[in-house]
Tab-separated table of C-alpha atoms and ligand atoms in Angstrom:
chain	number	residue	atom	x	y	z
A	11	UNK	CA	36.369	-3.090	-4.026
A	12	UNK	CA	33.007	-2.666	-5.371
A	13	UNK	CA	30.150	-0.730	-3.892
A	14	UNK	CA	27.786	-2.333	-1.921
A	15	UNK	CA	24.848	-2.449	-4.621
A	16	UNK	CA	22.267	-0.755	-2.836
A	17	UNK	CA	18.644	-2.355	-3.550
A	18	UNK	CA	15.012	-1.945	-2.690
A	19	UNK	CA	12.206	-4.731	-2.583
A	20	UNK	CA	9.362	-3.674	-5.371
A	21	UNK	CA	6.253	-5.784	-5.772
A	22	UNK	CA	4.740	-3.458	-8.673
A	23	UNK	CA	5.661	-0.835	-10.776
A	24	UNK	CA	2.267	0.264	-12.122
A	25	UNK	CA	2.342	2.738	-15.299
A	26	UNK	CA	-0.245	5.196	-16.627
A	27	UNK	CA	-2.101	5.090	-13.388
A	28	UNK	CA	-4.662	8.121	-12.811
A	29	UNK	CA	-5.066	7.784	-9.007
A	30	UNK	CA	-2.686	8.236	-5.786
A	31	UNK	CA	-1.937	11.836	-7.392
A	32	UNK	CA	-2.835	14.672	-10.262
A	33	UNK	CA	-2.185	13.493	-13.618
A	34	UNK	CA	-0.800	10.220	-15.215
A	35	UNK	CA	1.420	8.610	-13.170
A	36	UNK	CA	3.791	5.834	-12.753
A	37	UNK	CA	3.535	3.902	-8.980
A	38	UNK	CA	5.979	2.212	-7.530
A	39	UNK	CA	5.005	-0.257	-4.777
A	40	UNK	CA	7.531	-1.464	-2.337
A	41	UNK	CA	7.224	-4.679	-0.172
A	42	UNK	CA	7.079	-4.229	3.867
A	43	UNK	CA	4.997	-2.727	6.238
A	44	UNK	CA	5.059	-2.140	9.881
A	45	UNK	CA	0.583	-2.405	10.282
A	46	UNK	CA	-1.287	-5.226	9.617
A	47	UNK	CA	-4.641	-3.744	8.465
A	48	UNK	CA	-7.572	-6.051	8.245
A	49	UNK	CA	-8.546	-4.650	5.534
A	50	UNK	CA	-5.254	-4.660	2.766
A	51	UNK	CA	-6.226	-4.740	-0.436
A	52	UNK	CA	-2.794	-5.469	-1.077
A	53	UNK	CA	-2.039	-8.752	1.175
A	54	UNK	CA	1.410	-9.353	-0.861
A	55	UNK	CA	2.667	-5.609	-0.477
A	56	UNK	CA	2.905	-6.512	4.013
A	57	UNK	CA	6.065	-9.120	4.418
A	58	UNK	CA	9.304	-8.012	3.078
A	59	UNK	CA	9.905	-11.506	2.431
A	60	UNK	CA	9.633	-13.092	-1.338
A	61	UNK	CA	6.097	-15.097	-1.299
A	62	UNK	CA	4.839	-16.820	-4.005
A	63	UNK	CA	0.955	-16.525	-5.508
A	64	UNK	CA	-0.595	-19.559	-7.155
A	65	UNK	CA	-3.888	-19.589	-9.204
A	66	UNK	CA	-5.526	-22.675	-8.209
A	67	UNK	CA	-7.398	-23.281	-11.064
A	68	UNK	CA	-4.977	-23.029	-13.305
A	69	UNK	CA	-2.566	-25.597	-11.617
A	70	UNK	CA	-3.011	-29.069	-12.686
A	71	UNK	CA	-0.633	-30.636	-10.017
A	72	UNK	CA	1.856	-31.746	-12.789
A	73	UNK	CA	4.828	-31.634	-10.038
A	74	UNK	CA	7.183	-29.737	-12.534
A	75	UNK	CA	7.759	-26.710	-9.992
A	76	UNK	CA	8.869	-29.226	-7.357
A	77	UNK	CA	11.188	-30.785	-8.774
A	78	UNK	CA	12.539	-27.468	-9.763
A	79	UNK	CA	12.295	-25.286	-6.645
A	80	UNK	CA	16.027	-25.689	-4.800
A	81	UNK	CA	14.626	-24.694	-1.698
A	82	UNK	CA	11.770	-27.542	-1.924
A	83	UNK	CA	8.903	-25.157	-0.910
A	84	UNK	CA	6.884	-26.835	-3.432
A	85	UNK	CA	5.444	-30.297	-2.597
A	86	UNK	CA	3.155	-32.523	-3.291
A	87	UNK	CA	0.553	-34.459	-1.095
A	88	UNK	CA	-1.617	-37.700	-1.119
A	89	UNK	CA	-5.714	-36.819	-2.050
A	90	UNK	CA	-8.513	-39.215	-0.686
A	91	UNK	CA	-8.940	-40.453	-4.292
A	92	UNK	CA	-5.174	-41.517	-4.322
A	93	UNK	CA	-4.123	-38.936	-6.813
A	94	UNK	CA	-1.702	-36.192	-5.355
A	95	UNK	CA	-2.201	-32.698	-5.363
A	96	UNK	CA	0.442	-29.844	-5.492
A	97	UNK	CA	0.793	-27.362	-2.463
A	98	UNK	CA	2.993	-24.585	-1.287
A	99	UNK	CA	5.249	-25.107	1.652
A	100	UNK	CA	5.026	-21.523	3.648
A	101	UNK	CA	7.262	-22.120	6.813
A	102	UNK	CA	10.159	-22.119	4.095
A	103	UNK	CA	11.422	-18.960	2.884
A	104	UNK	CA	11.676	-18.222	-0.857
A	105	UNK	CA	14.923	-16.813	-2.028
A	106	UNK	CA	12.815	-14.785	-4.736
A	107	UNK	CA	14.968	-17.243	-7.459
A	108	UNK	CA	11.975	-17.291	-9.542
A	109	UNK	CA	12.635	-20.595	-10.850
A	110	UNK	CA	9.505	-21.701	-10.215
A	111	UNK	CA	7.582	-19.230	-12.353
A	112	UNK	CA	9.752	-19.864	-14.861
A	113	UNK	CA	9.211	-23.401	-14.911
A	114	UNK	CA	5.221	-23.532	-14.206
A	115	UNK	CA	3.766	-24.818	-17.606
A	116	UNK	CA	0.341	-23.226	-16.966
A	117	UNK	CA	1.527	-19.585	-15.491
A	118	UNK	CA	0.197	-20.687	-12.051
A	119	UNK	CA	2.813	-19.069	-9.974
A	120	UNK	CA	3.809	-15.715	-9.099
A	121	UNK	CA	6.827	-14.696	-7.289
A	122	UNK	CA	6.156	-11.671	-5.356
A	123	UNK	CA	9.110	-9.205	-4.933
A	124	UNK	CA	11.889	-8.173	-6.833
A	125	UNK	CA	15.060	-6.374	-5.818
A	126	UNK	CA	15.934	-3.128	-7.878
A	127	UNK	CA	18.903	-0.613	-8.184
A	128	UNK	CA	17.534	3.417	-8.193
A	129	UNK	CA	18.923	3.379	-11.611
A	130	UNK	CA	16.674	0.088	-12.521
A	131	UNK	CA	13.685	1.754	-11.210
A	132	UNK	CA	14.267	5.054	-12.769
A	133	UNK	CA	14.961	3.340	-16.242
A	134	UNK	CA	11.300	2.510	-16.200
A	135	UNK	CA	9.978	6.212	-14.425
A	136	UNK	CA	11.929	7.967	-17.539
A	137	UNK	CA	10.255	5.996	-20.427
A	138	UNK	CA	6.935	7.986	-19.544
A	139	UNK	CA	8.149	11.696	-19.256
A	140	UNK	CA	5.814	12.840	-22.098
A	141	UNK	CA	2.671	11.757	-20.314
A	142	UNK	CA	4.214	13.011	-16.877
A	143	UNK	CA	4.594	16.370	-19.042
A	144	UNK	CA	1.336	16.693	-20.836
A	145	UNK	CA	-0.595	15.691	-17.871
A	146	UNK	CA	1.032	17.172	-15.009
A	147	UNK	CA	1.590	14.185	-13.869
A	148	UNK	CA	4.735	12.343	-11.720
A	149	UNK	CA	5.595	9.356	-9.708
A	150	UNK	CA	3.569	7.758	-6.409
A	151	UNK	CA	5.812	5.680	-4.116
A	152	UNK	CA	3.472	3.457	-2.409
A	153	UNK	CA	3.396	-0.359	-0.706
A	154	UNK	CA	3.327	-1.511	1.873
A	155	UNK	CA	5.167	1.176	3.368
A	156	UNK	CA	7.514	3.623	1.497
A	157	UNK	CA	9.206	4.869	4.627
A	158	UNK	CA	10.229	1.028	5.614
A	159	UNK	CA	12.796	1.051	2.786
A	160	UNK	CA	13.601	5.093	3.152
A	161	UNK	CA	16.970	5.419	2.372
A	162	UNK	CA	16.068	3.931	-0.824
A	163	UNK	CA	12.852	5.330	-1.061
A	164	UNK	CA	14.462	9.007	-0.567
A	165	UNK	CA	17.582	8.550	-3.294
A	166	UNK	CA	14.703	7.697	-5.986
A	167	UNK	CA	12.746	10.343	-5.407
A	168	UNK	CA	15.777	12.827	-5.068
A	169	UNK	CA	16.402	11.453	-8.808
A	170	UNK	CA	13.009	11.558	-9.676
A	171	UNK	CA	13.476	16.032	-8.769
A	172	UNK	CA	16.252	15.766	-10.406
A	173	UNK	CA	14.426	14.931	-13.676
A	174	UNK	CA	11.648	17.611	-12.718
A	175	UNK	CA	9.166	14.739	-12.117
A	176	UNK	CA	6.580	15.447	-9.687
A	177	UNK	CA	6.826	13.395	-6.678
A	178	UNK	CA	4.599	11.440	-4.125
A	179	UNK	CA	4.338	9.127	-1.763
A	180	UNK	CA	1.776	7.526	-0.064
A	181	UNK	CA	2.386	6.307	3.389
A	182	UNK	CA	1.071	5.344	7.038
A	183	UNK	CA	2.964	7.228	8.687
A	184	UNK	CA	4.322	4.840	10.814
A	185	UNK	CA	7.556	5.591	11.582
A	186	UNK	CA	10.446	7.175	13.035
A	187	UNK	CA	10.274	10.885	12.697
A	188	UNK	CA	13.909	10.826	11.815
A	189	UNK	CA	12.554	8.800	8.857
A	190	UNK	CA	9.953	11.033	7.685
A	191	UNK	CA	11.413	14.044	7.975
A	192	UNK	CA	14.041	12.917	5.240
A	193	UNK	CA	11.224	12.641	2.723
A	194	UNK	CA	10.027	16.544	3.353
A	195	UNK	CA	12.652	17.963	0.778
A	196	UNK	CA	11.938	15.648	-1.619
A	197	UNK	CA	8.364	14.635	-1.848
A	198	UNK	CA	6.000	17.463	-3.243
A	199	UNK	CA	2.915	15.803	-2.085
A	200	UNK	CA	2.251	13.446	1.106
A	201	UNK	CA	-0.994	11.223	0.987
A	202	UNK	CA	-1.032	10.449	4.758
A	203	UNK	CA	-3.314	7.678	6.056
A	204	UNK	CA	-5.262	8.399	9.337
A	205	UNK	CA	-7.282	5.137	9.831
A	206	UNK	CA	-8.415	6.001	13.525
A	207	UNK	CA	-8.496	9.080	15.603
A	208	UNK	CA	-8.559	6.505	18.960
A	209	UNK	CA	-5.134	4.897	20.193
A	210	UNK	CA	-6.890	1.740	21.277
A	211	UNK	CA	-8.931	1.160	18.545
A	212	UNK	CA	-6.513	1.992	16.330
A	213	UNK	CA	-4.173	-0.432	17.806
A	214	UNK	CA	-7.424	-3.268	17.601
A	215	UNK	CA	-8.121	-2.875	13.736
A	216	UNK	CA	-4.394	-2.289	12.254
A	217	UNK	CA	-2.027	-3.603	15.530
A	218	UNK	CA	-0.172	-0.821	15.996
A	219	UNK	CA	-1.756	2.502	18.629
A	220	UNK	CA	-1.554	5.922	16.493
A	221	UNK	CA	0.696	8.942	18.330
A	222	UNK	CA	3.543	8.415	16.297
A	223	UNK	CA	1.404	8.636	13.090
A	224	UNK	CA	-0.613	11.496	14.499
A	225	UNK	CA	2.879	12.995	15.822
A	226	UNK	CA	4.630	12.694	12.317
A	227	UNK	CA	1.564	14.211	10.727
A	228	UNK	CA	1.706	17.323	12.595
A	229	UNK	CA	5.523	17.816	12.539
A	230	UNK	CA	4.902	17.540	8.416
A	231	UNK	CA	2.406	20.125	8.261
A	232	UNK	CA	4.714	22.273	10.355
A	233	UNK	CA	8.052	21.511	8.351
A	234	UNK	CA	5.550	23.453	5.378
A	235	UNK	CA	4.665	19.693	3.439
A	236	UNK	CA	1.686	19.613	1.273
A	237	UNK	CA	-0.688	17.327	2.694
A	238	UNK	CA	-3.913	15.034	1.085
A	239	UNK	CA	-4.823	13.113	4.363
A	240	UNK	CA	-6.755	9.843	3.388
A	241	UNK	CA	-8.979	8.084	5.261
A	242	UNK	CA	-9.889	4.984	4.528
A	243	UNK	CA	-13.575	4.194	5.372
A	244	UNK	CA	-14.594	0.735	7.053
A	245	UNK	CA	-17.866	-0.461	7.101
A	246	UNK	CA	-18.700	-0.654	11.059
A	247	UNK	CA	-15.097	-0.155	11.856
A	248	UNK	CA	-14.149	3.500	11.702
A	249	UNK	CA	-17.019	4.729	9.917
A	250	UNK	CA	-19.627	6.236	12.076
A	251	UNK	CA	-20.201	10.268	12.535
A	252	UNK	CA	-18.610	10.613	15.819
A	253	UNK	CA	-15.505	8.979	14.494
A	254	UNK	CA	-15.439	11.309	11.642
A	255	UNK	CA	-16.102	14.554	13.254
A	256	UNK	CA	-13.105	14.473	15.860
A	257	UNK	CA	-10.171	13.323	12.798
A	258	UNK	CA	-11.590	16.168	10.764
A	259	UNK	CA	-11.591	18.591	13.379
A	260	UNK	CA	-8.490	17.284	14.784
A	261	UNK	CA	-6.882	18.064	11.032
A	262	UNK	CA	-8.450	21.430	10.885
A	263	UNK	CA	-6.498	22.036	14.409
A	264	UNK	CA	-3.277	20.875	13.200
A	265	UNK	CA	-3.269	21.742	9.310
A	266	UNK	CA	-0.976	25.012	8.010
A	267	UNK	CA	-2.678	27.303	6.289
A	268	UNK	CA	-2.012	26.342	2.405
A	269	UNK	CA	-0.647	22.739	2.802
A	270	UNK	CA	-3.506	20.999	3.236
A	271	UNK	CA	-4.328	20.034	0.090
A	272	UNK	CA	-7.774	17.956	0.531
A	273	UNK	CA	-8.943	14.968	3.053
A	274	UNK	CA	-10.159	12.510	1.302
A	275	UNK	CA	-12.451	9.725	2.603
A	276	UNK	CA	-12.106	6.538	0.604
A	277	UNK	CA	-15.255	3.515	0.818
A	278	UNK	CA	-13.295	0.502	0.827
A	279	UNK	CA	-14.248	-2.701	-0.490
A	280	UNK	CA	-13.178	-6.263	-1.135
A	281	UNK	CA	-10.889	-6.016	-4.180
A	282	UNK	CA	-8.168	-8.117	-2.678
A	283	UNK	CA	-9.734	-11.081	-1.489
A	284	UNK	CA	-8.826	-13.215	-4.241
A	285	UNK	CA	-5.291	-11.971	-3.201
A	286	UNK	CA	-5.349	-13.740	0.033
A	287	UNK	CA	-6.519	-17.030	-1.010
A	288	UNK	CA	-3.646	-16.748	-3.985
A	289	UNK	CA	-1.282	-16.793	-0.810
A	290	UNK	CA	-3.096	-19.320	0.941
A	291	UNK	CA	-4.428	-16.958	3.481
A	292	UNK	CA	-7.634	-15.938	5.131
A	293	UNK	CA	-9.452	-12.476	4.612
A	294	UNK	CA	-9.793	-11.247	8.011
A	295	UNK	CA	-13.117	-9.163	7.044
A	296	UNK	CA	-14.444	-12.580	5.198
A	297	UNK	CA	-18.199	-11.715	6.512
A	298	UNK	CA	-18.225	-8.071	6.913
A	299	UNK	CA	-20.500	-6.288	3.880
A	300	UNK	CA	-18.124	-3.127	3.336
A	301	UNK	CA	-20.088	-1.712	0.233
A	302	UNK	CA	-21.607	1.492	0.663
A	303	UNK	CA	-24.956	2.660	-1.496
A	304	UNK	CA	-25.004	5.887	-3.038
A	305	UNK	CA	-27.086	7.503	-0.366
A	306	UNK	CA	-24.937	6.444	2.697
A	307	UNK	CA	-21.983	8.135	0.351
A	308	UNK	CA	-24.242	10.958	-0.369
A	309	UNK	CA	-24.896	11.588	3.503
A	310	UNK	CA	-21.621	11.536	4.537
A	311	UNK	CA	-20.855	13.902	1.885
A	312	UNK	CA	-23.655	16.338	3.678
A	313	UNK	CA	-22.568	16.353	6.957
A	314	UNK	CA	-18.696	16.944	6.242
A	315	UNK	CA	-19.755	19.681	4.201
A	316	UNK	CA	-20.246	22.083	7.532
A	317	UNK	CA	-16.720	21.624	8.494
A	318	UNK	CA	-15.643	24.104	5.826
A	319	UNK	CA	-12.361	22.312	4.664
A	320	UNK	CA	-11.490	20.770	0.900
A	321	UNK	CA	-13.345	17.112	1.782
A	322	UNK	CA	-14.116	14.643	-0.862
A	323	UNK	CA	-15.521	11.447	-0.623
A	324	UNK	CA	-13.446	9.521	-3.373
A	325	UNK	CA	-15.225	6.151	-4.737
A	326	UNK	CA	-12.708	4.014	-6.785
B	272	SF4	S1	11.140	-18.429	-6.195
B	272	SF4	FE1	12.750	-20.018	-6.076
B	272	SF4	S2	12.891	-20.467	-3.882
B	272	SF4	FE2	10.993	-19.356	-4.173
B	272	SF4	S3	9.456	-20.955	-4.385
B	272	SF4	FE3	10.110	-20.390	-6.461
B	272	SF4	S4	11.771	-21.814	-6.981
B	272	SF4	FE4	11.438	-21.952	-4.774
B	273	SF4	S1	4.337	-26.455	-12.170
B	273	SF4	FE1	2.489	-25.194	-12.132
B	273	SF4	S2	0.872	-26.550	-12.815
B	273	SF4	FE2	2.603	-27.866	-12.236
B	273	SF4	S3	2.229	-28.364	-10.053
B	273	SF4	FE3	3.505	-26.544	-10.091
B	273	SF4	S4	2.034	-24.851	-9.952
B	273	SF4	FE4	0.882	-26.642	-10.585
């Protein structure tokens, strides 16, 4: 009998990247997570499930895709002006067939989600060793969440050491410890979200309370991990002084000596919004303004300077 082919569900494998880790690096991004932040910028990365993304503009409801899609996700409706108009059936689930891409005359659709071997994956890590080389560089497992497909997750980055490529991942923690602790021997760097010091509030703004994050986050500094917490910044959400003060000092309490590597505070802003609308959903934030100036940056960068630890403020 043959073995069970072992897969993972990838959204994006992103090459010659320069964030989410030093050097030039290739990211992998797999599908699933267990939060629902209202801010995502990456709306497609949260189901596990296939979903398609449509351009509306570029659709001009020829009705090729539905007669093509076997699972008839794709219909068409009736318009006021009698004409009909082409629209995406979500209570169905999409086997990921990609027929429908294929088919799509304009390039309206695409089919988020595709399931790889560790071998498939790898094939297109190894094509960029030189630049992973010269630039001290690696790989960034990322999503969603990394740790929701770990078994996986762990074998490619086990083959990734193999190869001497620098490894990360970025994750939000959220998970079994038993999980986590799996990734300690073979990640070199962990770039842990902490999106809220409070339970409660943390619980209101990404659905989900914090102690196992917080837990798993302590139990990695201890098992010796090197550390880059990252916390994203929310305009009006998680944002003010207070809030700041108590993760920071609460990392300072728990950090070992030497792993730490840096907290950085990321400004986030509305990158993904055409995202949602691509998968017929609504940005939760629609009417919050999350840009920051310069000066509010430039403050914050001032008062996290007394805490004596390696904080940047990172603007992408
Ligand atoms: S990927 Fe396949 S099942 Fe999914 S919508 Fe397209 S044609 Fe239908
Ligand atoms: S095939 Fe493409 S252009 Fe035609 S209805 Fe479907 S999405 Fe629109």
């Amino acid at each position: 009998m043959l073995p069970v082919k072992k897969t993972a569900r990838i959204f994006n494998i992103q090459k010659y990247s320069i964030y989410d880790g030093d050097g030039i690096r290739t990211l992998v991004f797999f599908k699933g997570c267990p939060l629902r932040c209202k801010w995502c910028s990456n709306p497609e990365s949260v189901e596990s499930g296939f979903q398609v993304m449509k351009q509306q503009s570029l659709c001009d409801d020829c009705g090729i895709c539905v007669a093509a899609c076997p699972k008839n996700i794709h219909k068409m409706r009736p318009m006021i002006d009698g004409e009909k108009e082409h629209f995406i059936d979500r209570e169905i689930s999409c086997s990921g067939c990609r027929i429908c891409e294929e088919s799509c005359p304009k390039n309206s659709l695409t089919v988020m989600g595709q399931d790889m071997t560790v071998p498939e994956v790898m094939d297109i890590i190894l094509q960029d060793m030189l630049f992973y080389m010269s630039s001290n560089g690696g790989v960034t497992l990322g999503g969603g969440e990394v740790t929701y497909q770990g078994d996986f997750a762990v074998e490619l980055l086990a083959e990734c050491k193999q190869n001497g490529i620098h490894t990360a991942i970025e994750t939000c923690g959220y998970t079994k410890w038993e999980t986590m602790k799996k990734f300690v021997e073979v990640t070199d760097l962990f770039l842990f979200d902490v999106k809220h010091f409070d339970p409660e509030r943390h619980r209101e703004l990404v659905g989900a309370r914090n102690e196992r994050i917080m837990t798993n986050l302590e139990k990695l500094f201890q098992a010796g991990a090197n550390i880059s917490v990252r916390m994203p910044l929310i305009k009006g959400l998680n944002d003010s002084m207070e809030t700041l003060k108590t993760t920071v000092l609460y990392i300072k309490k728990i950090q070992t000596n030497g792993h730490l590597k840096s907290i950085d505070i990321l400004p986030y802003h509305k990158l993904g919004v055409a995202k949602y609308e691509q998968l017929g959903q609504t940005y939760p934030l629609q009417d919050v303004d999350m840009s920051y100036t310069d000066d509010e940056l430039e403050e914050i960068r001032r008062y996290m300077a007394q805490f004596n630890l390696p904080i940047r403020v990172v603007k992408h």
